[in-house]
Structure formats: C-alpha cells, structure tokens
C-alpha cells in the first residue's frame, strides 16, 4: 500500500493567519481525502481532493475556509485559512490506489493561539 | 453509508484474545466491513476487511455473522502495543471510497 508523508508534522500559528499542509504519496493514487480530528474526537472527513478539478466538500466544510489543491496523482495540499483557536486539530491526508485499502498519513497537528 | 455501533471502551489482559464487537444492522449487500485502528498520535492503520466470509491476516481475524448485521474483530494474543482506538466502518466496494468514522472502541491492554 502507499506511503503518505505530511508536512508540517506540527505547527503553532497565530489567529487570523493561514497554513498550508502538504501531502505527498510515494505512488500514484486514484483517490485522496482530507480529514480533521479535533482533540479527543474521531476523524471527520473534510473533502475529497480531485485531481485536476475542484475538491468535493462534505457538509459543514467550505472551499473558502479549506482550499484544496491536487495538481497530480501523488500530491495534494490543504490550506486552513483565517485560523481561529477552534481550528486547532490534527489534519490527516489519506489515499487509495483502488485496492480497497485507504492509507493515512501521520497527520499534521495544528495549534492556533 | 450504513452506521456502526461499538462499545466506547474495553479492557483486555496482555496475552489474551481481544474480541471487539461491532453492530451494523443496516448494512447493504454491496458494503464491506472494514476495521482500522489508531494508536495514540498516529494516523489510522488498516487492519482487515471482509464482505461475508470470515477473514484472517497476520494482524487479526474478522468474524461476520451470517446475516451480516454484526461482526467481531479478534486480536488473538493481545500485546501492550495493541492499545488503541479501533474503528469498525462499512463502506461500499464501488463508488466513493471515502471512510466515514464513528467513535470507535478504545481498547486498553493491561499487563
């Protein structure tokens, strides 16, 4: 299965700023997803990152707040815009090559002050 | 997507078999049962999946009832490193491949 790397692994940011998280996969994957995990909670799907087109967002998540890019089959970025302390979470990237197994990165832990 | 119900927490002694139940009474005929686990501060890790037959791999066994409304994940000889949150998820084989996570079961392996 694919190996997924995320950068940064953690960051501390100031309120009102934006942070872009990068997700790199070691092989081409057909599907890529971004999840959020708030402290003590389960994972919530933010969006499906579509290669060459706009991401598909889940209910409660909007493009202006979480713009996503996916320029090719091995790379995607998630930006958390105009951050507030409520955005403090772990953000996880995942991908699938169609082999029925979704692989996850280790996550990017974001703290907003 | 069909929903799953899991106990919020379980304890198991090291070296014993850990049996984690999951109810998925509204599962559809084309939906698989997946199990993932999340060890503290790591991303979720795939364990096993199945449709209707029992499955076994190097990590665990998956027992699915004949009516497919429930399943059990079995860790045959639990170790301290198996302490994690275990998620049971149902997901169609075709179409959207996203996983929708519930709250999972926090399994604690005790020495």
mmCIF file of N, CA and C in Angstrom, chain A residues 30-31 33 35 37 40-43 45 48 58 92 96-107 109, chain B residues 32 34 36 38 40-46 49 87 91 93 95-104 106:
data_model
loop_
_atom_site.group_PDB
_atom_site.id
_atom_site.type_symbol
_atom_site.label_atom_id
_atom_site.label_comp_id
_atom_site.label_asym_id
_atom_site.label_seq_id
_atom_site.Cartn_x
_atom_site.Cartn_y
_atom_site.Cartn_z
ATOM 1 N N UNK A 30 -5.583 6.941 -6.868
ATOM 2 C CA UNK A 30 -6.750 7.452 -7.576
ATOM 3 C C UNK A 30 -7.553 8.407 -6.709
ATOM 4 N N UNK A 31 -7.631 8.122 -5.418
ATOM 5 C CA UNK A 31 -8.448 8.937 -4.519
ATOM 6 C C UNK A 31 -7.576 9.510 -3.413
ATOM 7 N N UNK A 33 -8.063 12.049 0.198
ATOM 8 C CA UNK A 33 -9.033 12.653 1.107
ATOM 9 C C UNK A 33 -8.305 13.432 2.196
ATOM 10 N N UNK A 35 -8.955 14.737 6.217
ATOM 11 C CA UNK A 35 -9.756 14.572 7.419
ATOM 12 C C UNK A 35 -9.284 15.552 8.493
ATOM 13 N N UNK A 37 -9.284 15.860 12.822
ATOM 14 C CA UNK A 37 -9.532 15.171 14.091
ATOM 15 C C UNK A 37 -9.342 16.181 15.212
ATOM 16 N N UNK A 40 -9.547 14.733 21.169
ATOM 17 C CA UNK A 40 -10.386 13.742 21.830
ATOM 18 C C UNK A 40 -11.521 13.198 20.987
ATOM 19 N N UNK A 41 -11.552 13.555 19.718
ATOM 20 C CA UNK A 41 -12.666 13.152 18.861
ATOM 21 C C UNK A 41 -12.214 12.174 17.779
ATOM 22 N N UNK A 42 -13.200 11.661 17.061
ATOM 23 C CA UNK A 42 -12.923 10.792 15.926
ATOM 24 C C UNK A 42 -12.575 11.629 14.698
ATOM 25 N N UNK A 43 -12.347 10.973 13.599
ATOM 26 C CA UNK A 43 -11.988 11.663 12.369
ATOM 27 C C UNK A 43 -13.252 12.110 11.632
ATOM 28 N N UNK A 45 -14.419 13.695 7.864
ATOM 29 C CA UNK A 45 -13.991 13.935 6.505
ATOM 30 C C UNK A 45 -14.256 15.379 6.120
ATOM 31 N N UNK A 48 -12.946 15.416 -0.519
ATOM 32 C CA UNK A 48 -12.240 14.560 -1.464
ATOM 33 C C UNK A 48 -11.456 15.459 -2.397
ATOM 34 N N UNK A 58 -17.477 18.017 2.177
ATOM 35 C CA UNK A 58 -18.541 17.451 2.981
ATOM 36 C C UNK A 58 -19.338 18.583 3.638
ATOM 37 N N UNK A 92 -5.407 15.149 8.659
ATOM 38 C CA UNK A 92 -4.845 13.919 8.098
ATOM 39 C C UNK A 92 -5.177 13.781 6.617
ATOM 40 N N UNK A 96 -5.936 6.247 -1.706
ATOM 41 C CA UNK A 96 -6.233 4.872 -2.097
ATOM 42 C C UNK A 96 -5.879 4.690 -3.556
ATOM 43 N N UNK A 97 -5.252 3.562 -3.842
ATOM 44 C CA UNK A 97 -4.910 3.251 -5.225
ATOM 45 C C UNK A 97 -5.952 2.360 -5.862
ATOM 46 N N UNK A 98 -7.095 2.229 -5.198
ATOM 47 C CA UNK A 98 -8.150 1.401 -5.759
ATOM 48 C C UNK A 98 -8.079 -0.030 -5.298
ATOM 49 N N UNK A 99 -7.154 -0.315 -4.370
ATOM 50 C CA UNK A 99 -7.011 -1.677 -3.880
ATOM 51 C C UNK A 99 -7.837 -1.912 -2.622
ATOM 52 N N UNK A 100 -8.850 -1.097 -2.430
ATOM 53 C CA UNK A 100 -9.793 -1.220 -1.327
ATOM 54 C C UNK A 100 -9.230 -0.833 0.026
ATOM 55 N N UNK A 101 -7.983 -0.431 0.100
ATOM 56 C CA UNK A 101 -7.394 -0.049 1.370
ATOM 57 C C UNK A 101 -7.005 1.414 1.321
ATOM 58 N N UNK A 102 -7.519 2.178 2.259
ATOM 59 C CA UNK A 102 -7.195 3.598 2.370
ATOM 60 C C UNK A 102 -6.051 3.734 3.362
ATOM 61 N N UNK A 103 -4.976 4.403 2.920
ATOM 62 C CA UNK A 103 -3.802 4.599 3.769
ATOM 63 C C UNK A 103 -3.775 6.031 4.262
ATOM 64 N N UNK A 104 -3.322 6.223 5.496
ATOM 65 C CA UNK A 104 -3.302 7.543 6.108
ATOM 66 C C UNK A 104 -1.882 8.005 6.386
ATOM 67 N N UNK A 105 -1.725 9.334 6.307
ATOM 68 C CA UNK A 105 -0.505 9.924 6.797
ATOM 69 C C UNK A 105 -0.529 9.995 8.312
ATOM 70 N N UNK A 106 0.582 10.441 8.888
ATOM 71 C CA UNK A 106 0.693 10.522 10.347
ATOM 72 C C UNK A 106 -0.049 11.721 10.914
ATOM 73 N N UNK A 107 -0.428 12.648 10.037
ATOM 74 C CA UNK A 107 -1.192 13.806 10.494
ATOM 75 C C UNK A 107 -0.334 15.032 10.717
ATOM 76 N N UNK A 109 -0.399 18.254 13.225
ATOM 77 C CA UNK A 109 -1.042 18.794 14.439
ATOM 78 C C UNK A 109 -0.918 20.299 14.445
ATOM 79 N N UNK B 32 -18.783 -3.510 2.424
ATOM 80 C CA UNK B 32 -17.805 -4.291 3.160
ATOM 81 C C UNK B 32 -17.714 -3.773 4.593
ATOM 82 N N UNK B 34 -14.963 -2.860 7.321
ATOM 83 C CA UNK B 34 -13.547 -2.538 7.477
ATOM 84 C C UNK B 34 -13.236 -2.288 8.954
ATOM 85 N N UNK B 36 -10.138 -0.441 11.218
ATOM 86 C CA UNK B 36 -8.919 0.348 11.332
ATOM 87 C C UNK B 36 -8.633 0.566 12.814
ATOM 88 N N UNK B 38 -6.254 3.263 15.542
ATOM 89 C CA UNK B 38 -5.455 4.467 15.660
ATOM 90 C C UNK B 38 -4.732 4.430 16.994
ATOM 91 N N UNK B 40 -2.181 6.086 19.617
ATOM 92 C CA UNK B 40 -2.048 7.486 20.030
ATOM 93 C C UNK B 40 -1.008 8.237 19.199
ATOM 94 N N UNK B 41 -1.439 9.406 18.685
ATOM 95 C CA UNK B 41 -0.559 10.309 17.938
ATOM 96 C C UNK B 41 -0.133 9.764 16.583
ATOM 97 N N UNK B 42 -0.847 8.775 16.072
ATOM 98 C CA UNK B 42 -0.552 8.262 14.734
ATOM 99 C C UNK B 42 -1.793 8.336 13.866
ATOM 100 N N UNK B 43 -1.611 8.181 12.562
ATOM 101 C CA UNK B 43 -2.749 8.088 11.660
ATOM 102 C C UNK B 43 -3.387 6.720 11.752
ATOM 103 N N UNK B 44 -4.648 6.604 11.341
ATOM 104 C CA UNK B 44 -5.310 5.292 11.366
ATOM 105 C C UNK B 44 -4.557 4.270 10.515
ATOM 106 N N UNK B 45 -4.586 3.036 11.001
ATOM 107 C CA UNK B 45 -3.905 1.921 10.349
ATOM 108 C C UNK B 45 -4.922 0.874 9.936
ATOM 109 N N UNK B 46 -4.874 0.460 8.699
ATOM 110 C CA UNK B 46 -5.776 -0.586 8.216
ATOM 111 C C UNK B 46 -5.466 -1.907 8.917
ATOM 112 N N UNK B 49 -10.521 -6.317 6.268
ATOM 113 C CA UNK B 49 -11.875 -6.069 5.808
ATOM 114 C C UNK B 49 -12.473 -7.359 5.260
ATOM 115 N N UNK B 87 -11.728 1.197 15.027
ATOM 116 C CA UNK B 87 -12.893 1.692 14.293
ATOM 117 C C UNK B 87 -13.435 0.611 13.367
ATOM 118 N N UNK B 91 -18.457 0.245 4.176
ATOM 119 C CA UNK B 91 -18.107 1.053 3.018
ATOM 120 C C UNK B 91 -18.396 0.258 1.758
ATOM 121 N N UNK B 93 -17.976 -1.263 -1.925
ATOM 122 C CA UNK B 93 -16.802 -1.620 -2.705
ATOM 123 C C UNK B 93 -16.631 -0.682 -3.882
ATOM 124 N N UNK B 95 -17.770 2.869 -6.189
ATOM 125 C CA UNK B 95 -18.176 4.243 -5.933
ATOM 126 C C UNK B 95 -17.227 4.939 -4.983
ATOM 127 N N UNK B 96 -17.766 5.865 -4.188
ATOM 128 C CA UNK B 96 -16.939 6.672 -3.302
ATOM 129 C C UNK B 96 -16.161 5.775 -2.349
ATOM 130 N N UNK B 97 -14.865 5.995 -2.278
ATOM 131 C CA UNK B 97 -14.035 5.147 -1.441
ATOM 132 C C UNK B 97 -13.734 5.779 -0.097
ATOM 133 N N UNK B 98 -14.421 6.856 0.212
ATOM 134 C CA UNK B 98 -14.162 7.517 1.483
ATOM 135 C C UNK B 98 -14.591 6.637 2.637
ATOM 136 N N UNK B 99 -13.961 6.843 3.775
ATOM 137 C CA UNK B 99 -14.314 6.164 5.015
ATOM 138 C C UNK B 99 -14.982 7.168 5.945
ATOM 139 N N UNK B 100 -16.103 6.771 6.501
ATOM 140 C CA UNK B 100 -16.804 7.595 7.475
ATOM 141 C C UNK B 100 -16.595 6.962 8.845
ATOM 142 N N UNK B 101 -15.895 7.653 9.714
ATOM 143 C CA UNK B 101 -15.521 7.109 11.017
ATOM 144 C C UNK B 101 -16.591 7.394 12.062
ATOM 145 N N UNK B 102 -16.876 6.381 12.877
ATOM 146 C CA UNK B 102 -17.676 6.576 14.079
ATOM 147 C C UNK B 102 -16.755 6.883 15.243
ATOM 148 N N UNK B 103 -17.229 6.622 16.451
ATOM 149 C CA UNK B 103 -16.450 6.958 17.641
ATOM 150 C C UNK B 103 -15.468 5.873 18.031
ATOM 151 N N UNK B 104 -15.687 4.642 17.530
ATOM 152 C CA UNK B 104 -14.744 3.571 17.790
ATOM 153 C C UNK B 104 -14.769 3.047 19.213
ATOM 154 N N UNK B 106 -12.205 2.253 22.395
ATOM 155 C CA UNK B 106 -10.863 2.443 22.975
ATOM 156 C C UNK B 106 -10.493 1.161 23.705
#
